[in-house]
């Protein structure tokens, strides 16, 4: 029997001639960019370095667009966002040692958020591999060891003929559910040496699918169809699988209320009668979910931020659909279904029976009313008004990228993303500096719509150098910097815990003047003028900065007294 994958297409004579006589002047770097182009890449991010110059020289002979950032970690954040927006593996070109290691925090965020990043680093010359301690510049005994605990897979190339296959394997790894960052390293001499390997003309860019086991979805469908109080938690896996439409159809069929995790923002319509929105960090919501007799968790590991800081204790049956095998039942016993969210939801749609529940939307309204009353009692009008102004100013189809700052913590719970894949934060790994460089990556992916970045002044100082990148490539990113003179959330945490804060106060620059020194227009705003100033900046082509001096407060947590 002959299978389709056993068939080998016979090359034409022209292809044979081209393979036997490759163009002169090519090196190992050309094999990298040719393979990337063959896999479908159009844009690469990165920073040049001495060992990586072979790759960067090859860019000159390719049609790939290069977006160069000023710090490797920021380049990683930009690639992360490009991968989230496009669903493609975003190439990130790095140099050896310090350049490579500087990207680690960004790759951790990509791993935590399942963003497909294809990191390609140079290495010391082949003779130095294996930890021989020859004293090469940037030498590490085992560079790959620094990345194995962070990325999905590691691929070390030792010869030019390995480059196309290694990159193709890494590409598929990055795009196989769950998506994530991968690491490829290629020695300097392999990149620089002239090559006789034929021009790379294509590649298999299609990763394997991850369907659910039918016996498991059959049980899940039975449980959901006969539940009295079903509920759904929608995580980031729904967004990454482009499964929000199927989620909505299933929720309506089952009349099951839905709450979105911070990573699942936009997975379910905010104003839908069954929408519990994103108030997952609230005891009223936690109590409601605990009372469900069947709880469907889609694309979430129910980690700290998705379980009200592990105070969530479900009393009913839990069904967990998760593409990351290691997260399956990692926090709660469940009917675990290892699958891509889209394929699993489709299987459930084909097997569940319709439920009627006239009380579902009433129960949702009651929970949201309790949440609103709790927040209203805390006199946090400034914070709510600022967040509302941002929402009004931002076009409904524009993506936003939020750093780890108090306004972002509010947004996790209270911001309407207006659609799937529109709101992204650094809540996966929780590192500072994500918002602005990530927004630049999103703008590179789709420059037809403005992009919003939101940072505190502490996070802004991590990525201020990228104002030069924004200006150089004229990327349509408006950067809102909430300037409270320090690490605001840490100031709150320490004051609450110890009575006073230490090491949280910052001397900061004049951000408007600093932006203008890069040729980027800036404006200082107030809570009253924020909506108008932000809307104007978003409507103006190219980059801009809006600075809001304000001390915001967090709403009171409910997990400490649970």
XYZ file of C-alpha atoms in Angstrom:
562
model
C 0.000 0.000 0.000
C 1.277 3.458 -0.877
C 0.471 6.397 1.380
C 0.441 10.026 0.308
C 3.405 10.802 2.528
C 5.402 8.071 0.788
C 5.208 9.891 -2.546
C 8.296 11.858 -3.595
C 7.906 14.451 -6.314
C 10.432 14.048 -9.102
C 12.470 17.248 -9.548
C 12.453 19.003 -12.883
C 15.606 19.353 -14.917
C 15.679 23.050 -14.103
C 15.548 22.261 -10.390
C 18.349 19.732 -10.796
C 20.505 22.245 -12.667
C 19.859 24.918 -10.023
C 20.762 22.501 -7.223
C 23.994 21.456 -8.958
C 25.000 25.055 -9.578
C 23.997 27.171 -6.556
C 24.785 30.904 -6.701
C 28.244 31.926 -5.585
C 28.809 34.055 -2.492
C 26.369 32.277 -0.235
C 27.211 31.213 3.324
C 25.579 29.401 6.207
C 23.617 32.528 7.035
C 21.971 32.310 3.625
C 20.749 28.825 4.484
C 19.097 30.308 7.596
C 17.234 33.079 5.781
C 16.360 30.853 2.811
C 14.856 28.262 5.152
C 12.891 30.899 7.052
C 11.487 32.277 3.804
C 10.653 28.760 2.627
C 8.712 28.141 5.845
C 6.681 31.284 5.253
C 8.422 33.861 7.437
C 8.284 37.446 6.220
C 9.602 39.431 9.215
C 12.452 38.807 11.652
C 13.425 40.597 14.866
C 16.741 40.803 16.607
C 20.078 42.421 17.297
C 23.374 41.789 15.494
C 26.506 40.557 17.234
C 29.975 39.455 16.174
C 29.268 35.728 16.009
C 25.912 36.241 14.257
C 27.128 38.485 11.437
C 26.807 35.694 8.886
C 23.042 35.636 9.435
C 22.705 39.391 9.298
C 24.789 39.695 6.147
C 22.514 37.116 4.518
C 19.470 39.270 5.309
C 20.837 41.717 2.752
C 20.373 39.060 0.052
C 16.868 38.060 1.137
C 13.365 39.511 1.000
C 12.872 39.150 4.748
C 11.975 42.358 6.585
C 14.204 43.052 9.577
C 13.017 44.947 12.669
C 16.016 45.721 14.862
C 15.469 46.609 18.497
C 17.950 48.077 20.960
C 17.926 45.360 23.656
C 17.658 41.610 23.076
C 14.994 41.176 25.745
C 12.847 43.793 24.034
C 13.408 42.099 20.684
C 12.104 38.931 22.297
C 8.996 40.742 23.545
C 8.416 42.140 20.045
C 8.721 38.675 18.501
C 6.378 37.321 21.184
C 3.670 39.830 20.244
C 4.169 39.253 16.515
C 3.614 35.542 17.142
C 0.501 36.181 19.246
C -1.045 38.496 16.637
C -0.244 36.460 13.518
C -0.212 32.918 14.887
C 3.066 32.443 12.997
C 6.440 31.523 14.429
C 8.317 34.800 14.872
C 12.061 34.534 14.099
C 14.349 36.196 16.650
C 18.005 36.534 15.595
C 20.519 36.798 18.437
C 24.238 36.661 19.067
C 26.157 34.386 21.421
C 26.532 34.639 25.202
C 25.415 37.995 26.630
C 23.118 38.701 23.682
C 21.480 35.300 23.919
C 21.146 35.378 27.714
C 19.589 38.844 27.668
C 16.597 37.364 25.837
C 15.792 34.832 28.585
C 13.114 36.864 30.390
C 11.263 37.469 27.125
C 11.430 33.785 26.218
C 10.053 32.902 29.657
C 7.067 35.157 28.984
C 6.596 33.565 25.560
C 6.682 30.128 27.181
C 4.201 31.079 29.894
C 1.839 32.671 27.358
C 2.375 30.029 24.638
C 3.663 32.527 22.084
C 5.457 30.970 19.085
C 8.962 32.460 18.947
C 11.761 30.899 16.886
C 14.942 32.109 18.576
C 18.050 31.571 16.430
C 21.343 32.310 18.118
C 24.907 32.088 16.974
C 27.406 30.022 18.921
C 31.160 30.071 19.436
C 33.125 28.275 16.679
C 32.491 24.554 16.355
C 35.872 23.711 17.860
C 34.745 25.269 21.140
C 31.502 23.327 21.530
C 31.371 20.766 24.306
C 32.635 22.850 27.194
C 36.330 22.744 26.342
C 36.880 26.232 27.826
C 38.992 27.558 24.945
C 38.426 31.178 25.902
C 36.395 32.266 22.901
C 34.593 35.602 23.175
C 31.098 35.050 24.708
C 31.961 31.416 25.497
C 29.714 29.436 27.842
C 30.394 25.801 28.831
C 26.891 24.888 27.615
C 24.897 27.792 26.221
C 21.870 25.608 25.415
C 21.618 24.553 29.069
C 20.576 28.100 29.961
C 17.512 27.737 27.728
C 16.370 24.136 28.233
C 14.228 24.986 31.243
C 12.596 27.895 29.412
C 11.870 26.904 25.806
C 9.928 23.984 24.297
C 12.849 22.481 22.406
C 16.568 23.067 21.802
C 18.330 22.405 18.478
C 22.121 22.656 18.114
C 23.496 22.767 14.565
C 27.043 21.597 13.838
C 27.149 21.535 10.017
C 25.556 23.565 7.246
C 23.555 20.635 5.931
C 21.767 20.448 9.293
C 20.470 24.025 9.118
C 17.300 23.565 6.985
C 16.090 20.491 8.860
C 16.886 21.922 12.302
C 14.997 25.128 11.555
C 12.048 23.225 10.122
C 11.882 20.999 13.208
C 12.077 24.048 15.479
C 9.390 25.859 13.460
C 7.018 22.904 13.832
C 7.798 22.663 17.539
C 6.969 26.347 18.058
C 3.633 25.981 16.257
C 2.537 22.628 17.656
C -0.083 23.078 20.371
C 0.694 24.376 22.859
C 2.610 27.080 20.993
C 5.835 28.289 22.556
C 9.390 29.526 22.079
C 12.115 27.279 20.698
C 15.892 27.618 20.559
C 18.285 26.995 17.651
C 22.019 27.714 17.910
C 24.511 27.709 15.057
C 28.312 28.124 15.411
C 29.967 31.226 14.022
C 32.142 29.328 11.553
C 29.145 27.400 10.195
C 27.344 30.678 9.543
C 30.338 32.366 7.896
C 31.703 29.577 5.711
C 30.840 29.607 2.022
C 28.285 26.923 1.242
C 27.717 24.545 -1.638
C 24.400 23.366 -0.195
C 21.657 24.041 -2.789
C 19.343 26.992 -2.312
C 16.525 26.101 0.094
C 13.330 26.374 -1.919
C 10.622 25.297 0.538
C 9.729 23.562 3.747
C 6.960 21.741 5.544
C 5.507 24.471 7.725
C 2.482 22.572 8.991
C 2.642 21.274 12.570
C 0.766 18.200 13.709
C -2.733 18.675 15.089
C -3.700 17.695 18.615
C -7.209 16.202 18.493
C -9.050 15.004 21.606
C -9.631 11.369 22.425
C -13.240 10.595 21.409
C -14.011 8.480 24.465
C -13.136 11.457 26.686
C -15.210 14.007 24.788
C -18.117 11.562 24.848
C -18.002 11.472 28.661
C -17.544 15.245 28.828
C -20.525 15.841 26.544
C -22.693 13.547 28.686
C -21.707 15.359 31.893
C -22.335 18.797 30.411
C -25.625 17.834 28.784
C -27.033 16.555 32.086
C -25.560 19.217 34.380
C -27.862 21.373 36.494
C -25.446 24.285 36.955
C -22.709 24.084 34.287
C -20.115 26.849 34.022
C -17.095 27.498 31.818
C -13.675 29.024 32.452
C -12.099 30.233 29.198
C -8.317 30.509 29.209
C -5.687 31.700 26.781
C -5.850 28.420 24.867
C -9.224 29.477 23.450
C -7.706 32.646 22.022
C -4.611 30.937 20.638
C -6.712 28.227 18.971
C -9.026 30.840 17.410
C -11.890 29.014 19.093
C -13.944 31.871 20.561
C -16.782 31.293 18.097
C -17.048 27.628 19.048
C -16.873 28.538 22.733
C -19.789 30.931 22.348
C -21.842 28.334 20.470
C -21.201 25.724 23.163
C -22.023 28.124 26.013
C -25.301 29.083 24.373
C -26.192 25.453 23.680
C -25.559 24.543 27.320
C -26.735 27.869 28.789
C -23.476 27.843 30.724
C -22.070 31.096 32.179
C -18.499 31.888 31.077
C -15.674 33.690 32.849
C -12.437 34.547 31.020
C -9.033 34.332 32.678
C -6.539 37.189 32.231
C -4.943 35.193 29.404
C -8.342 34.468 27.892
C -9.438 38.107 27.598
C -11.842 38.496 24.693
C -12.504 34.769 24.356
C -16.180 35.422 25.158
C -18.208 38.591 24.433
C -18.030 40.951 27.424
C -21.699 42.006 27.328
C -23.190 38.596 26.492
C -25.992 37.573 28.903
C -23.898 34.549 29.938
C -20.682 36.544 30.440
C -19.208 36.728 33.933
C -16.584 38.912 32.226
C -13.103 38.550 33.753
C -13.771 39.076 37.431
C -11.996 35.870 38.325
C -10.038 37.626 41.096
C -13.221 38.093 43.114
C -14.799 35.940 45.804
C -18.321 36.300 44.385
C -17.118 34.833 41.086
C -15.068 32.183 42.859
C -18.106 31.120 44.890
C -20.226 30.912 41.745
C -17.687 28.696 39.983
C -17.266 26.484 43.043
C -21.043 25.925 43.047
C -21.070 24.585 39.462
C -21.913 20.897 39.390
C -19.959 20.554 36.118
C -17.174 23.024 35.349
C -15.577 23.065 31.906
C -12.081 24.589 31.887
C -10.836 25.286 28.358
C -7.230 26.272 27.654
C -6.204 27.088 31.209
C -4.038 25.350 33.769
C -5.963 27.070 36.603
C -2.781 28.632 37.886
C -2.439 31.363 40.492
C -4.105 34.215 38.598
C -6.848 31.991 37.157
C -7.905 30.496 40.491
C -8.108 33.591 42.704
C -4.621 32.769 43.966
C -5.362 29.078 44.514
C -8.320 29.755 46.817
C -10.696 28.238 44.246
C -11.912 24.812 45.438
C -14.424 23.299 42.975
C -17.065 21.038 44.506
C -18.465 19.588 41.266
C -16.955 17.612 38.388
C -14.197 19.406 36.492
C -13.530 18.854 32.790
C -10.197 20.308 31.702
C -9.231 20.759 28.048
C -5.542 21.680 27.835
C -2.928 21.416 25.082
C -0.021 21.491 27.555
C 0.119 17.958 28.938
C 2.017 19.057 32.029
C -0.813 21.388 33.071
C -3.506 18.726 32.797
C -4.900 18.124 36.313
C -1.867 19.904 37.741
C -4.034 21.854 40.203
C -7.362 20.024 40.425
C -8.562 16.474 39.724
C -10.497 16.491 36.468
C -11.604 14.617 33.402
C -8.438 15.670 31.585
C -8.590 16.039 27.816
C -5.220 16.654 26.187
C -6.176 18.548 23.039
C -6.197 21.773 21.090
C -9.092 23.891 22.332
C -10.653 24.362 18.904
C -10.721 20.658 18.064
C -12.036 19.691 21.495
C -14.799 22.301 21.447
C -15.825 21.132 17.986
C -16.056 17.553 19.253
C -18.238 18.677 22.169
C -20.494 20.688 19.853
C -21.098 17.553 17.811
C -22.117 15.472 20.826
C -23.764 17.637 23.525
C -27.508 18.025 23.758
C -29.140 21.420 24.179
C -30.063 22.600 27.664
C -32.611 25.194 28.681
C -32.008 27.278 31.790
C -34.007 30.509 32.132
C -32.137 31.339 35.348
C -28.594 31.326 33.902
C -28.485 34.946 32.766
C -30.228 36.077 35.961
C -27.582 34.352 38.074
C -24.848 36.018 35.995
C -26.390 39.456 36.523
C -26.588 38.819 40.254
C -22.873 37.955 40.470
C -21.815 40.987 38.428
C -23.997 43.225 40.594
C -22.297 41.910 43.751
C -18.873 42.531 42.195
C -19.860 46.065 41.193
C -21.147 46.806 44.693
C -17.920 45.515 46.244
C -15.761 47.743 44.038
C -18.061 50.757 44.482
C -17.708 50.523 48.258
C -13.938 51.091 47.985
C -14.115 54.622 46.532
C -11.912 53.886 43.536
C -13.503 56.330 41.131
C -10.180 57.616 39.758
C -9.015 54.142 38.766
C -12.330 53.234 37.158
C -12.477 56.532 35.282
C -8.926 56.139 33.952
C -9.627 52.618 32.712
C -12.910 53.757 31.143
C -11.097 56.613 29.364
C -8.587 54.176 27.896
C -11.390 51.937 26.649
C -13.263 54.847 25.043
C -10.137 56.195 23.344
C -8.919 52.871 21.944
C -10.559 51.740 18.668
C -12.507 48.513 19.117
C -10.295 46.549 16.705
C -6.961 47.829 18.031
C -4.770 45.520 20.115
C -3.350 46.640 23.444
C -0.259 45.462 25.334
C 0.011 45.974 29.069
C 3.073 45.954 31.284
C 3.018 44.782 34.904
C 1.475 47.915 36.390
C -1.543 48.727 38.578
C -3.688 49.824 35.641
C -2.965 46.470 33.959
C -4.016 44.608 37.102
C -7.299 46.480 36.890
C -7.540 45.626 33.205
C -7.186 41.887 33.872
C -10.535 42.037 35.637
C -12.343 45.141 34.388
C -11.285 45.876 30.782
C -13.424 44.852 27.815
C -10.972 43.596 25.187
C -13.690 43.924 22.505
C -12.649 40.666 20.893
C -10.228 37.747 20.987
C -6.499 38.389 20.537
C -6.945 42.106 21.250
C -5.520 42.394 24.766
C -2.181 40.981 25.871
C -0.295 41.342 29.130
C 2.875 40.053 30.745
C 0.870 38.076 33.297
C 2.353 34.783 32.097
C 5.793 35.248 33.623
C 5.185 38.630 35.231
C 8.332 40.444 34.113
C 8.644 44.204 33.691
C 9.193 45.955 30.378
C 6.810 43.951 28.174
C 4.217 46.506 27.070
C 6.007 48.880 24.695
C 8.325 46.511 22.777
C 5.474 44.000 22.465
C 3.274 46.716 20.985
C 6.032 47.439 18.448
C 5.964 43.780 17.404
C 2.197 43.908 16.976
C 2.467 47.071 14.893
C 5.043 45.365 12.686
C 2.557 42.519 12.211
C -0.292 44.843 11.239
C 0.586 48.512 10.674
C -2.932 49.324 9.401
C -4.370 49.881 12.885
C -2.983 51.783 15.874
C -1.619 49.813 18.810
C -1.702 50.824 22.464
C 1.027 50.117 25.023
C 0.439 50.735 28.737
C 3.267 50.913 31.279
C 4.036 52.319 34.657
C 7.112 54.502 34.984
C 9.058 51.586 36.461
C 8.307 49.327 33.504
C 8.827 52.172 31.052
C 12.445 52.551 32.117
C 13.067 48.946 31.041
C 12.208 49.711 27.435
C 12.733 53.441 26.937
C 15.484 52.741 24.376
C 12.856 51.335 22.017
C 11.560 54.842 21.341
C 14.419 54.843 18.820
C 13.032 51.683 17.227
C 9.507 53.122 17.090
C 10.822 56.210 15.344
C 13.185 54.375 12.998
C 10.421 52.138 11.624
C 7.613 54.693 12.114
C 5.454 52.151 13.921
C 1.911 53.266 14.908
C 2.200 52.688 18.668
C 0.840 55.037 21.308
C 2.541 54.505 24.653
C 0.584 55.446 27.773
C 2.946 55.830 30.741
C 1.245 56.089 34.144
C 3.858 57.919 36.202
C 3.516 57.437 39.949
C 7.168 57.895 40.818
C 7.938 54.301 41.705
C 7.006 50.662 41.571
C 3.402 51.325 42.529
C 2.111 47.823 43.119
C 5.189 46.867 45.158
C 4.737 50.052 47.169
C 1.203 48.879 47.995
C 2.262 45.327 48.784
C 5.044 46.433 51.135
C 2.965 49.079 52.861
C 0.176 46.574 53.483
C 2.573 43.883 54.692
C 5.180 45.892 56.623
C 3.656 49.316 57.264
C 6.053 51.096 54.924
C 7.737 50.557 51.566
C 11.442 50.136 50.830
C 13.286 50.394 47.478
C 10.132 51.300 45.585
C 10.678 55.017 44.900
C 12.202 56.161 41.604
C 13.830 59.279 40.288
C 12.345 59.530 36.830
C 12.954 61.636 33.750
C 10.644 64.061 32.004
C 9.063 61.453 29.759
C 7.564 63.990 27.371
C 10.911 65.703 26.813
C 12.626 62.329 26.552
C 10.181 61.136 23.906
C 10.618 64.339 21.930
C 14.394 63.902 22.026
C 13.816 60.720 19.993
C 11.588 62.602 17.572
C 8.462 61.029 19.070
C 5.677 63.475 20.006
C 4.686 63.447 23.663
C 1.967 65.013 25.784
C 1.364 65.237 29.518
C -2.263 64.585 30.358
C -4.640 64.469 33.343
C -7.387 62.016 34.266
C -9.905 64.547 32.948
C -8.196 65.001 29.564
C -6.873 61.465 29.149
C -9.605 60.212 26.810
C -9.205 63.125 24.385
C -5.397 63.150 24.481
C -5.135 59.386 24.050
C -7.679 59.306 21.216
C -5.803 62.081 19.393
C -2.485 60.279 19.786
C -3.959 57.006 18.516
C -5.411 58.772 15.481
C -2.075 60.393 14.590
C 0.193 58.301 12.314
C 3.441 56.999 13.777
C 4.560 56.606 17.399
C 3.552 58.838 20.283
C 3.781 59.024 24.076
C 1.064 60.089 26.530
C 2.177 60.580 30.145
C -0.367 60.469 32.966
C 1.032 61.529 36.372
C -1.234 59.675 38.801
C -1.071 57.421 41.834
C -3.555 54.614 41.311
C -4.691 52.091 43.899
C -5.652 48.440 43.569
C -9.051 47.149 44.581
C -9.014 45.063 47.739
C -8.177 41.399 47.183
C -10.577 38.659 48.235
C -8.166 35.734 48.350
C -6.556 36.783 51.641
C -9.742 36.169 53.620
C -11.062 33.188 51.660
